[in-house]
XYZ file of C-alpha atoms in Angstrom:
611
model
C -10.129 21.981 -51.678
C -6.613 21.319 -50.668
C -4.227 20.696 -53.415
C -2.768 17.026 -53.323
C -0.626 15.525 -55.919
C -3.440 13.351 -56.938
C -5.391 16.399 -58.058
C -2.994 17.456 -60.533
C -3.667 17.201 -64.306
C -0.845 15.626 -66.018
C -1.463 18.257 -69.357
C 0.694 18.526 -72.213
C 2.017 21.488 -73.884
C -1.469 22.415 -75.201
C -2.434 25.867 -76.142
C -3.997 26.399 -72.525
C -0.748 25.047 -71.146
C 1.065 27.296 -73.081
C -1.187 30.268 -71.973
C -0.832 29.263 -68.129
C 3.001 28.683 -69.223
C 3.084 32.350 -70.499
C 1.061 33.989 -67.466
C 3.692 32.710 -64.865
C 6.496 33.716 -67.141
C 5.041 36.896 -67.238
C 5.083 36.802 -63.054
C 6.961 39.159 -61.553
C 10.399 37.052 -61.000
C 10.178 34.749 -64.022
C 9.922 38.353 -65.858
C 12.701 39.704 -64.087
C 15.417 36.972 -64.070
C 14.725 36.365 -68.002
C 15.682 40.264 -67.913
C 18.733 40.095 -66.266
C 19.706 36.561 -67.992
C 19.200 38.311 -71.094
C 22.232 40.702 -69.721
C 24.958 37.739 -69.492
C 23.775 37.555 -65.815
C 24.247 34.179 -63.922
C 21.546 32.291 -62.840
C 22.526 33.195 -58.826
C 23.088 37.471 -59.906
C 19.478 36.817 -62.233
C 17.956 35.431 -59.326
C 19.395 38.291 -56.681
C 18.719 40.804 -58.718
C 14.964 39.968 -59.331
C 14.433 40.105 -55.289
C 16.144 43.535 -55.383
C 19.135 42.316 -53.316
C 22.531 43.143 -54.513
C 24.153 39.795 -55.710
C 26.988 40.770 -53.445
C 24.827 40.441 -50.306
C 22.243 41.832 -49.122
C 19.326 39.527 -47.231
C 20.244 36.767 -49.226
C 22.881 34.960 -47.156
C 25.765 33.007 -48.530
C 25.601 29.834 -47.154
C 28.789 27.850 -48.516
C 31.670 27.689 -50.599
C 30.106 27.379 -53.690
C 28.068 30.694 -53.182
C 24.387 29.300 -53.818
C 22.024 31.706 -51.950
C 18.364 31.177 -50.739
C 16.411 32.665 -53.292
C 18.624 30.896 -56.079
C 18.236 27.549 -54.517
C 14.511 27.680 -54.094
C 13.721 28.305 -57.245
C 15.844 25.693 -58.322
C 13.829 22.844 -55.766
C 11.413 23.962 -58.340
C 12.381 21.450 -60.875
C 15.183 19.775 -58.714
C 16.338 17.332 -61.556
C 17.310 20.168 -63.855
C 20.491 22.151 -63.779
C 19.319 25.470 -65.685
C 16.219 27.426 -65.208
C 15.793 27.864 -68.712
C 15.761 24.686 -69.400
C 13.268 23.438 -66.285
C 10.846 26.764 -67.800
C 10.451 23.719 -70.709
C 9.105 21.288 -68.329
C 5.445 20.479 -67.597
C 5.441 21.016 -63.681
C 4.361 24.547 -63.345
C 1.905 23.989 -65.875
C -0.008 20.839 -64.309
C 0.098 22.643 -60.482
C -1.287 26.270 -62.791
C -4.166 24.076 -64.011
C -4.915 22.363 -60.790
C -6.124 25.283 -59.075
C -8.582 28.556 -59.466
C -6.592 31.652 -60.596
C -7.479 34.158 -57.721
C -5.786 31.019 -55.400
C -2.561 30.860 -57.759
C -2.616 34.740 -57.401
C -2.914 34.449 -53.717
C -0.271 32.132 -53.220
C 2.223 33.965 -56.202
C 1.652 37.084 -53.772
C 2.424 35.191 -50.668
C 5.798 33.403 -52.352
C 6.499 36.968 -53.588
C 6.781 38.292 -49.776
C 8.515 34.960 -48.479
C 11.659 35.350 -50.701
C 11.542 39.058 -50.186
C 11.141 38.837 -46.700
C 13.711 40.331 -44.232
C 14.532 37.841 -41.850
C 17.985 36.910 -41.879
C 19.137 40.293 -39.994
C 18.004 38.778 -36.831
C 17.262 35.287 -37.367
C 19.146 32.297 -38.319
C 19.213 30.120 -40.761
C 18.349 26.726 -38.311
C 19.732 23.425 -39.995
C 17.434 19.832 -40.196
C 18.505 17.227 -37.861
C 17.497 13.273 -38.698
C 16.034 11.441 -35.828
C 17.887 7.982 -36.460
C 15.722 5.974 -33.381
C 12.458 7.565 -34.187
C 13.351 6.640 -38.058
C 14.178 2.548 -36.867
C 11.560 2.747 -34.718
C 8.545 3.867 -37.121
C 10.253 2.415 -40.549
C 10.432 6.197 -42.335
C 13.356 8.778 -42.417
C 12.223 11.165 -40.027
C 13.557 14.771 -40.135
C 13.000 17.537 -37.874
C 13.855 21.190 -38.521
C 15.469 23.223 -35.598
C 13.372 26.539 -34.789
C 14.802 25.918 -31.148
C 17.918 27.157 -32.195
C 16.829 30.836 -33.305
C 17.611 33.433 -30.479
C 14.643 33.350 -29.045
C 14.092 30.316 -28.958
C 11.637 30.268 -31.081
C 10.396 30.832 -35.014
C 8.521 33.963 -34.027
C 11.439 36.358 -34.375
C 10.920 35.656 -38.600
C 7.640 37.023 -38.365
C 7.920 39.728 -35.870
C 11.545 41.355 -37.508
C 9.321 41.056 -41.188
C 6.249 42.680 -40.067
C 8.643 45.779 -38.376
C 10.831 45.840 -41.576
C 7.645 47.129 -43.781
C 7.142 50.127 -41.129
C 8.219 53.260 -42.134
C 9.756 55.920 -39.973
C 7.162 57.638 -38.691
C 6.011 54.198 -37.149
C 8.717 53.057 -35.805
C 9.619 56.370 -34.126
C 6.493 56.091 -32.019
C 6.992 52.131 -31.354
C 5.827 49.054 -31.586
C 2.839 46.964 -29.208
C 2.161 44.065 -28.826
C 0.294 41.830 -26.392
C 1.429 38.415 -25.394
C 2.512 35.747 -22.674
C 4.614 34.360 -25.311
C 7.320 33.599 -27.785
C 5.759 36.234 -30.005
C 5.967 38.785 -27.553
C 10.728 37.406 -27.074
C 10.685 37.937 -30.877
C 9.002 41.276 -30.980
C 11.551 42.417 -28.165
C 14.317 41.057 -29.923
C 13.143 42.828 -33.260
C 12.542 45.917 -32.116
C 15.897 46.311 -30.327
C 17.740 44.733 -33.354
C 16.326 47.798 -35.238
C 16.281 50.565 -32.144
C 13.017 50.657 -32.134
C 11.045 50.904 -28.662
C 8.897 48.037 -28.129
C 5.922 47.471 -25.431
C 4.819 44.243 -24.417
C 1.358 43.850 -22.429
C 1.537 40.704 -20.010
C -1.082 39.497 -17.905
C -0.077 39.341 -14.206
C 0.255 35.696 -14.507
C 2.808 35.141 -16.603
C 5.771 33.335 -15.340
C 8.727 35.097 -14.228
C 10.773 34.075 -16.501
C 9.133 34.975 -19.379
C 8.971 38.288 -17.868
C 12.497 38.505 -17.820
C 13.378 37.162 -21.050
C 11.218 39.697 -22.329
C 13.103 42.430 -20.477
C 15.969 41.056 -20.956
C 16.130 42.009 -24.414
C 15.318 45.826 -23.975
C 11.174 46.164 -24.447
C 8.518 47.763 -21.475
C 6.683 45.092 -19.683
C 3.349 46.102 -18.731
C 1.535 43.489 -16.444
C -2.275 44.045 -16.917
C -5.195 41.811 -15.985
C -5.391 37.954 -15.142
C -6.160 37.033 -18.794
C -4.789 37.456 -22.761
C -7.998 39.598 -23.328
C -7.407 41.836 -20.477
C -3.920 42.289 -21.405
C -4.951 42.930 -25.040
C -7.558 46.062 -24.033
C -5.352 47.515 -22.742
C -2.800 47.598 -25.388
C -5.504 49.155 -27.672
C -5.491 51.711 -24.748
C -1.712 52.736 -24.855
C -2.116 52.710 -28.442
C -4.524 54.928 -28.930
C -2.888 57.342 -26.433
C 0.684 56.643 -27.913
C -0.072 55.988 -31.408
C 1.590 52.667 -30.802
C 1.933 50.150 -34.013
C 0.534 46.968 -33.045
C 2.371 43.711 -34.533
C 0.396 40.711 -34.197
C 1.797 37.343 -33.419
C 0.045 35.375 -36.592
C -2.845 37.347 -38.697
C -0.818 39.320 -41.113
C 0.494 38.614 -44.630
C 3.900 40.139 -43.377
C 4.124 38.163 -40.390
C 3.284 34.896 -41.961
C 6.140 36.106 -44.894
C 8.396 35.918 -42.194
C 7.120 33.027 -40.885
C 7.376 31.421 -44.523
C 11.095 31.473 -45.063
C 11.169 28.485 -42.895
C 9.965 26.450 -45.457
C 12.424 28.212 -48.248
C 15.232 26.783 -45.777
C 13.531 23.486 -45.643
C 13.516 23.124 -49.297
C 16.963 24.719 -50.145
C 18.490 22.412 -47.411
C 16.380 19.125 -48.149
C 17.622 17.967 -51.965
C 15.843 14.403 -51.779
C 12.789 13.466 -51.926
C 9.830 14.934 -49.047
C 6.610 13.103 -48.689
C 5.212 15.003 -46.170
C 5.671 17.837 -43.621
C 4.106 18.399 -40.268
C 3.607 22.277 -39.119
C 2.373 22.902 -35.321
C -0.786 25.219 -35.567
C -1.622 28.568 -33.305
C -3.010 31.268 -35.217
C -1.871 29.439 -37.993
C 0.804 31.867 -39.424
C 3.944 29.396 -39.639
C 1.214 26.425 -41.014
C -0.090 29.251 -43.580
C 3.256 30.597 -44.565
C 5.033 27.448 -44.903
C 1.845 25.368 -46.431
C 1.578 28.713 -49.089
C 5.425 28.475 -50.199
C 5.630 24.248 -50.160
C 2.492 24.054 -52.167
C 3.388 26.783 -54.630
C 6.810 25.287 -55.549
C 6.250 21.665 -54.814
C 2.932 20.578 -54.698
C 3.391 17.066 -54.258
C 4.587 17.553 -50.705
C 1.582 17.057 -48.486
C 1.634 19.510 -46.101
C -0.387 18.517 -42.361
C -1.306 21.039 -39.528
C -1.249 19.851 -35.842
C -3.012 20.811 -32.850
C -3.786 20.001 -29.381
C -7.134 18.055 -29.575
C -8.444 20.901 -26.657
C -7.357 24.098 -28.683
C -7.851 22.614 -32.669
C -9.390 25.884 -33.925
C -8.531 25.260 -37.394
C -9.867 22.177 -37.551
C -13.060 23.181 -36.399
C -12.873 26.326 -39.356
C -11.877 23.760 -41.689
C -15.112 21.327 -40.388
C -17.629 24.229 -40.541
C -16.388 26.050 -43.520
C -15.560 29.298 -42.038
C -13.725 30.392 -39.020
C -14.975 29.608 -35.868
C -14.698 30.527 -32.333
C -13.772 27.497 -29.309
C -15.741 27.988 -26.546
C -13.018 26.710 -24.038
C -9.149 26.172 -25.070
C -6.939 23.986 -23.403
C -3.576 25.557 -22.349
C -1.403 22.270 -21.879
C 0.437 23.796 -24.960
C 0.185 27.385 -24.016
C 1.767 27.886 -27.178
C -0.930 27.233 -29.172
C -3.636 27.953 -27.405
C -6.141 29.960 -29.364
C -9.630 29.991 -30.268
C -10.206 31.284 -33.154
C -7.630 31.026 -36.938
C -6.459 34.484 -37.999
C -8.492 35.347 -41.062
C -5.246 36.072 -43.034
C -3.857 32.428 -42.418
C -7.348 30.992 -42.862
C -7.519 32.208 -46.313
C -4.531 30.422 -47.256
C -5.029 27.096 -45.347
C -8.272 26.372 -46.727
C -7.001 25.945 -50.274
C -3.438 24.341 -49.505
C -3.451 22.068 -45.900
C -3.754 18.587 -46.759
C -5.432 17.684 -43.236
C -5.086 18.432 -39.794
C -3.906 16.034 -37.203
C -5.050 16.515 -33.253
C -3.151 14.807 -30.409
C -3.772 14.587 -26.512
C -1.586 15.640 -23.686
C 0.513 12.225 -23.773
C 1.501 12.045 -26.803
C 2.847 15.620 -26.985
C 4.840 14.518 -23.558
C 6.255 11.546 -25.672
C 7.166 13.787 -28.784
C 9.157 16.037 -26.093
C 10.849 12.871 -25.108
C 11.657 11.741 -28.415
C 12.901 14.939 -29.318
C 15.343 15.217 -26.695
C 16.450 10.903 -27.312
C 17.197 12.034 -30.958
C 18.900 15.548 -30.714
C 19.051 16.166 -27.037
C 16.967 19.600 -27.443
C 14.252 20.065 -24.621
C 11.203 21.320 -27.131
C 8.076 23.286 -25.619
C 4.823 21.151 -25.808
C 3.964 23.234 -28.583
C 7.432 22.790 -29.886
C 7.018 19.274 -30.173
C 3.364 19.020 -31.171
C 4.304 18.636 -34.877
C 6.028 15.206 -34.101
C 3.379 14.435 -32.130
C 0.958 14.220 -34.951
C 3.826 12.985 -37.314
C 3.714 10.072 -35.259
C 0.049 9.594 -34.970
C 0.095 10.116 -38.956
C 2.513 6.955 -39.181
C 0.702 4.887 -37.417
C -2.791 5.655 -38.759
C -1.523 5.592 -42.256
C 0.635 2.596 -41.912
C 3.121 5.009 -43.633
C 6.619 3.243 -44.765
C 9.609 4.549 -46.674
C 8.557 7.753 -46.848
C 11.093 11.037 -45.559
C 8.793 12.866 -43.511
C 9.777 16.176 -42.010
C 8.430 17.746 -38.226
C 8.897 21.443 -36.958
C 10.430 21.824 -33.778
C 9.172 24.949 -33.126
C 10.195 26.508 -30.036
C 12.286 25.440 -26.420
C 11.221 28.579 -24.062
C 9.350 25.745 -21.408
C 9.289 26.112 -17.811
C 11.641 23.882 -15.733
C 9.499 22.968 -13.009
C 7.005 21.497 -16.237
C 9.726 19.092 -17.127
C 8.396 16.215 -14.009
C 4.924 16.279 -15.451
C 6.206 15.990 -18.990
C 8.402 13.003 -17.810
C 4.823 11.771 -15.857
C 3.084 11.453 -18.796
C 5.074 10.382 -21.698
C 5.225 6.480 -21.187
C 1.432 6.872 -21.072
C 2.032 9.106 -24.875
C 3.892 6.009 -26.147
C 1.302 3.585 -24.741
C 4.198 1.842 -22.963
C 2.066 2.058 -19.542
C -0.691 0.841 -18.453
C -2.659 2.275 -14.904
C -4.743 0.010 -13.153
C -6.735 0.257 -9.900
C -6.928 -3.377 -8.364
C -8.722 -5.317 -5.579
C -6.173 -7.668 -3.183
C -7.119 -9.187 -0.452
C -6.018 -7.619 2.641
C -4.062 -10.552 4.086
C 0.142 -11.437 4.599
C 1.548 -12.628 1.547
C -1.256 -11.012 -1.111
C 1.193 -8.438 -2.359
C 3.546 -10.894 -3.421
C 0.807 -13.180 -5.185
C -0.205 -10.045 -7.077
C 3.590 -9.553 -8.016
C 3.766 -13.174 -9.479
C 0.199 -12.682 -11.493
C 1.677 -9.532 -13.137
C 5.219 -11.814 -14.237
C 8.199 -10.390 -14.313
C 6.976 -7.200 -16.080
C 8.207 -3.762 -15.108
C 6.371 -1.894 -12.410
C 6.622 1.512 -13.215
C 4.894 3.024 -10.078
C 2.619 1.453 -6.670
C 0.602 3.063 -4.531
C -1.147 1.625 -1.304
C -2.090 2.125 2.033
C -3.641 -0.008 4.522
C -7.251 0.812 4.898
C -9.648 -2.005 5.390
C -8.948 -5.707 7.384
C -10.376 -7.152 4.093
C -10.070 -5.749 0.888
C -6.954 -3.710 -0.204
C -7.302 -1.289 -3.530
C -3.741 -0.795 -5.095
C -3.160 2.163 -7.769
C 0.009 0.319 -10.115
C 1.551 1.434 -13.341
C 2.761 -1.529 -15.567
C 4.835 -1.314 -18.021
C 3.563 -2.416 -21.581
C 3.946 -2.537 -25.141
C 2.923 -0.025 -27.277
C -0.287 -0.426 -29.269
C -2.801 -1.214 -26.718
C -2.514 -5.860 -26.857
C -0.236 -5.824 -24.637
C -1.829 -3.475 -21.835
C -5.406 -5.913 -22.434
C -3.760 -9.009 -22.137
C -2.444 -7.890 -18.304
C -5.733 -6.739 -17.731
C -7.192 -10.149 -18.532
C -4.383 -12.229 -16.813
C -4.976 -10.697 -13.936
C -9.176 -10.931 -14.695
C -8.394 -14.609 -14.740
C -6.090 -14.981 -11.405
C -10.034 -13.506 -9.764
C -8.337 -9.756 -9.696
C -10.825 -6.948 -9.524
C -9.525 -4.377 -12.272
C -10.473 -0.844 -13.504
C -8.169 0.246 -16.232
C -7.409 4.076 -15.516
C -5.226 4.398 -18.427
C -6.830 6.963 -20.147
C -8.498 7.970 -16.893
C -7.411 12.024 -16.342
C -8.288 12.589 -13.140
C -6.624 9.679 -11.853
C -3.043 10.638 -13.436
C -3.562 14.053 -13.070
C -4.318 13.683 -9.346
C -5.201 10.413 -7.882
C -1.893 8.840 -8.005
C -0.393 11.629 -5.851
C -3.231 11.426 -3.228
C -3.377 8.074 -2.860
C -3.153 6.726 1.173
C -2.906 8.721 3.853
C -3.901 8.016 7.600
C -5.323 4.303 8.164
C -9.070 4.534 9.534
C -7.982 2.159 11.959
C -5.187 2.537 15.042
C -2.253 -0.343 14.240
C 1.467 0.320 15.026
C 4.199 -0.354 11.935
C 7.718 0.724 10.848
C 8.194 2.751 7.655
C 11.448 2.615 5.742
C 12.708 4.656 2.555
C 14.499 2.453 0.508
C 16.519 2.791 -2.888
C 15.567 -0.120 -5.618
C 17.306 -0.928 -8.706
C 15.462 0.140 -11.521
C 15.251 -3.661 -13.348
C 12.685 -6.650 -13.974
C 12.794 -8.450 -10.107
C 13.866 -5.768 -8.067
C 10.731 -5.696 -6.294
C 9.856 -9.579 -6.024
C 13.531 -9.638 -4.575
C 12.002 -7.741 -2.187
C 9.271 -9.380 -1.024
C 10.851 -12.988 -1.425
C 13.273 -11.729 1.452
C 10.544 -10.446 3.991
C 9.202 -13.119 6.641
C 5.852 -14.819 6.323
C 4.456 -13.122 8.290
C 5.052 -9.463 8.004
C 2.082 -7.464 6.605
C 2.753 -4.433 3.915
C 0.458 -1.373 5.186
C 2.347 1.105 2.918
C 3.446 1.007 -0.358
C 4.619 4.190 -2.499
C 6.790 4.056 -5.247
C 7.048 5.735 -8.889
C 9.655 5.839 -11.684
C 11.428 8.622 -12.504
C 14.389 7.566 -15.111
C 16.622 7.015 -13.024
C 18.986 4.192 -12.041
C 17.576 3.659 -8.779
C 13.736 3.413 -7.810
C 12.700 5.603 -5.071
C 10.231 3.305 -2.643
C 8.153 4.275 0.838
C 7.086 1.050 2.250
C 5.024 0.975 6.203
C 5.558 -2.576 7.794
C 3.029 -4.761 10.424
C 5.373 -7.168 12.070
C 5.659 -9.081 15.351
C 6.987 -7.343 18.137
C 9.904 -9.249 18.639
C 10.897 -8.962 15.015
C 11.380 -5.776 15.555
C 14.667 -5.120 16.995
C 16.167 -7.598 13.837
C 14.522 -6.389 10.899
C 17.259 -4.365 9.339
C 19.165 -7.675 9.190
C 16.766 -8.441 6.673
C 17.436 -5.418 4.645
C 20.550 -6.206 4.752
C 20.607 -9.435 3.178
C 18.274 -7.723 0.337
C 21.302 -5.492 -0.188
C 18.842 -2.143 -0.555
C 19.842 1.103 0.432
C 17.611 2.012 3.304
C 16.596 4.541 6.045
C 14.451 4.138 9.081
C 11.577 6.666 8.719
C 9.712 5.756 11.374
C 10.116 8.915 13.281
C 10.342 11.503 10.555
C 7.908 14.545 11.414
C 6.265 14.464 8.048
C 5.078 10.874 8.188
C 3.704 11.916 11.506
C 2.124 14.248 10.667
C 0.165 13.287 7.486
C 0.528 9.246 7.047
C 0.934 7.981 11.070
């Protein structure tokens, strides 16, 4: 069961608390600092010197003035409210969180602190600091926190793990190199590692990666080897090449050395976090960071709940957690490519099924959203993946009601396509609920455009589709903008239910925002002549009804097209049916609107496709 605070016994100093008291004094660095404390050591040399790192330097970076290093700080968070080790040995905390839980789990975990503060890390990676999200805090009522894995050099948190796992090898090892196989920010960090340490690395890539992961992955010194359409392809043959090379093969997440590495995030998050931590949210893959960090958090402060994410398509451990052992997905979804994995890695597994709290899921949206709202708050453009863990912080606050409380994300990687960026934008009003997509019935008539208009109020139109198709009915494809929460987008629906509107709510409709909305019109099934204009429309409440109040009577609308994209100005395609001798004057009427505007009439693509 997971450990919560709830489940800890508040014991006394009984003669079983003193026992448990005595077995983790007896651990191996409550053993060794009381040995070099018993030397006139300080409590920073006591604590350096138990990790085996000389108090001078060593792994253990110095991280300010006054000289307090990682290890000595985390074992401080420990008992935060006391000054002196000694004197925090005396208090009851490690004794209640010893009870709580079976003793091969404590020895599990004590193992798996053991390798985070030992772990070699800090040769390659950096120490990444914890930003506060001040309009995601106002706008959800908590002190949100996020903690900035973007920033490594990769990109990513994967160079902790990866540098670890290669710092245990020995020389034979790493004279015949390292393998690995990956599309990837494992397979950056295992690049980066290996070079770091001059060690030659070979990374197996399926054909379709993109190009520039390729490159990145070149770029920092290792073999690419493109093999196969798919991970498991690409994965063979690595086996191959290592059983003809005698490669070492360093996986991205099921290892005790790789989630080590991947641990010390959470020994940062704790050194650098002195007040008080409700909860943390940990993006889950494999499951290496959630283990490592879930493993340290709950050894040293187990009243932090600590929640794994995942994409609702690829929730692997979920479904372990669900059915009791690991299990395998028969289909994963690769939105957050990231993540995408079927199965937990046994090694992570082992851990998360005694310390997770719960595991949060989240759709496509609402990991667009969290990439927005990491960028409003610290202008960092996050992965999918790198954003899923405020994703399901989110969808924790508002399913808990949560208030007050200093909650604490992982942003934990930025290497994300450009050319993803328009779909991310696409969907992340939808993540936040603020639109709604509707498919509705207007008559086909002069004039029936702008009734709609006035039905909707003066509510922000975030996209319109339409094309003349029938001489009676007209279906429109509009975006609305709405509040968040899921009132506001039903009482539109019903207003315009009332007003004798035909409506089909396509909010959470994939197909149609995945596809629809860009295929929407075409060539009329009738022959009818009309003028098509490109125009530029303010992006603000009116623009469009300012619009249409300024067109005659008796002009007809036979093609509408617009979307927003952000920006200050509303791109808009609009085909016109008007009298003949209207014709020659209807850019005075544009005029007077005061729109930037260009006659399209003639361009070869609306021939071709729309005419």
């Amino acid at each position: 069961m997971p450990i919560t605070a709830s489940g800890v016994s508040r014991l006394s100093m009984s003669s079983s608390a003193a026992a448990a008291t005595a077995r983790l004094r007896s651990s191996w660095f409550m053993s060794a600092l009381a040995g070099w404390q018993k030397r006139g050591a300080s409590i920073e040399q006591a604590a350096c010197a138990a990790d085996g790192a000389d108090a001078r330097g060593g792994h253990l970076l110095t991280l300010d003035a006054r000289g307090w290093r990682l290890l000595t700080m985390s074992i401080r968070h420990v008992h935060r409210r006391r000054r002196a080790l000694r004197g925090a040995l005396r208090q009851p905390l490690l004794v209640r969180y010893a009870s709580a839980i079976r003793q091969d789990t404590a020895m599990l975990l004590e193992d798996i602190v053991k390798k985070i503060l030992q772990a070699r890390v800090y040769e390659a990676a950096r120490e990444t600091p914890i930003s506060p999200m001040p309009s995601l805090s106002r706008r959800f009522g908590n002190r949100i926190l996020i903690k900035r894995e973007d920033l490594q050099p990769v990109f990513s948190f994967k160079i902790r793990g990866a540098y670890n796992k290669m710092a245990q090898l020995d020389e034979t090892q790493k004279e015949k190199g390292v393998i690995a196989a990956s599309a990837g920010n494992h397979a950056q960090g295992l690049a980066m590692a290996a070079r770091q340490m001059g060690v030659k690395a070979v990374i197996v890539m399926p054909r379709v990666t993109p190009e520039i992961k390729v490159a990145a992955v070149r770029g920092w010194g290792a073999k690419v080897v493109l093999k196969g359409d798919a991970f498991g392809e690409a994965l063979a043959h690595a086996k191959t090449l290592i059983a003809e090379h005698g490669y070492t093969y360093i996986p991205p997440y099921d290892d005790n050395d790789v989630i080590a590495g991947q641990g010390t995030v959470a020994m940062e998050i704790l050194r650098q976090h002195t007040g008080p931590l409700d909860a943390v949210f940990v993006p889950v893959g494999g499951g290496g960071l959630l283990a490592g960090v879930a493993a340290y958090i709950k050894y040293l402060r187990p009243e932090v709940k600590v929640y794994g994410v995942e994409a609702e398509d690829s929730a692997c451990l979920k479904a372990a957690l669900d059915a009791g052992e690991r299990v395998v997905l028969e289909q994963v979804g690769v939105f957050a490519e990231g993540v995408a994995v079927a199965q937990i890695g046994e090694a992570p597994f082992e851990i998360l099924r005694h310390t997770v709290d719960g595991v949060i899921t989240v759709n496509t949206d609402e990991m667009c959203a969290a990439v927005k709202d990491t960028f409003d708050d610290t202008r960092a453009v996050a992965e999918t993946s790198g954003a899923l863990s405020l994703a399901g912080l989110k969808k924790y606050v508002q399913q808990t009601q949560a208030r007050d409380q200093s909650l604490l994300c992982i942003n934990s990687g930025a290497n994300i396509n450009f050319d993803r960026l328009q779909h991310i934008a696409e969907r992340t009003e939808l993540g936040e609920q603020r639109e709604a997509i509707l498919a509705v019935e207007i008559p086909e008539r002069p004039g029936s455009f702008k009734q709609f208009c006035r039905a909707i109020g003066r509510r922000m139109v975030t996209e319109f589709n339409y094309r003349y198709a029938d001489a009676d009915r007209a279906h429109i494809f509009v975006g609305v903008q709405v509040k968040p929460g899921g009132e506001d987008r039903a009482e539109v629906i019903q207003k315009l239910r009332d007003a004798d509107y035909p409506v089909e709510d396509l909010t959470d409709n994939e197909l149609a925002k995945l596809h629809i909305r860009h295929l929407g019109g075409g060539r009329p099934k009738v022959e009818f002549s009309e003028e098509v204009y490109r125009f530029e429309f303010p992006e603000r409440p009116g623009a469009l009804m300012n619009f249409l109040t300024h067109l005659p009577a008796d002009w007809n609308i036979s093609l509408f097209h617009y979307r927003n994209h952000g920006a200050a100005y509303g791109r808009v395609l609009v085909g016109l049916q008007m009298p003949n001798g209207d014709r020659a004057h209807a850019e005075e009427h544009f005029d007077r609107i005061g729109y930037r505007y260009w006659k399209e009439t003639d361009n070869t693509a609306y021939r071709l496709f729309m005419a």
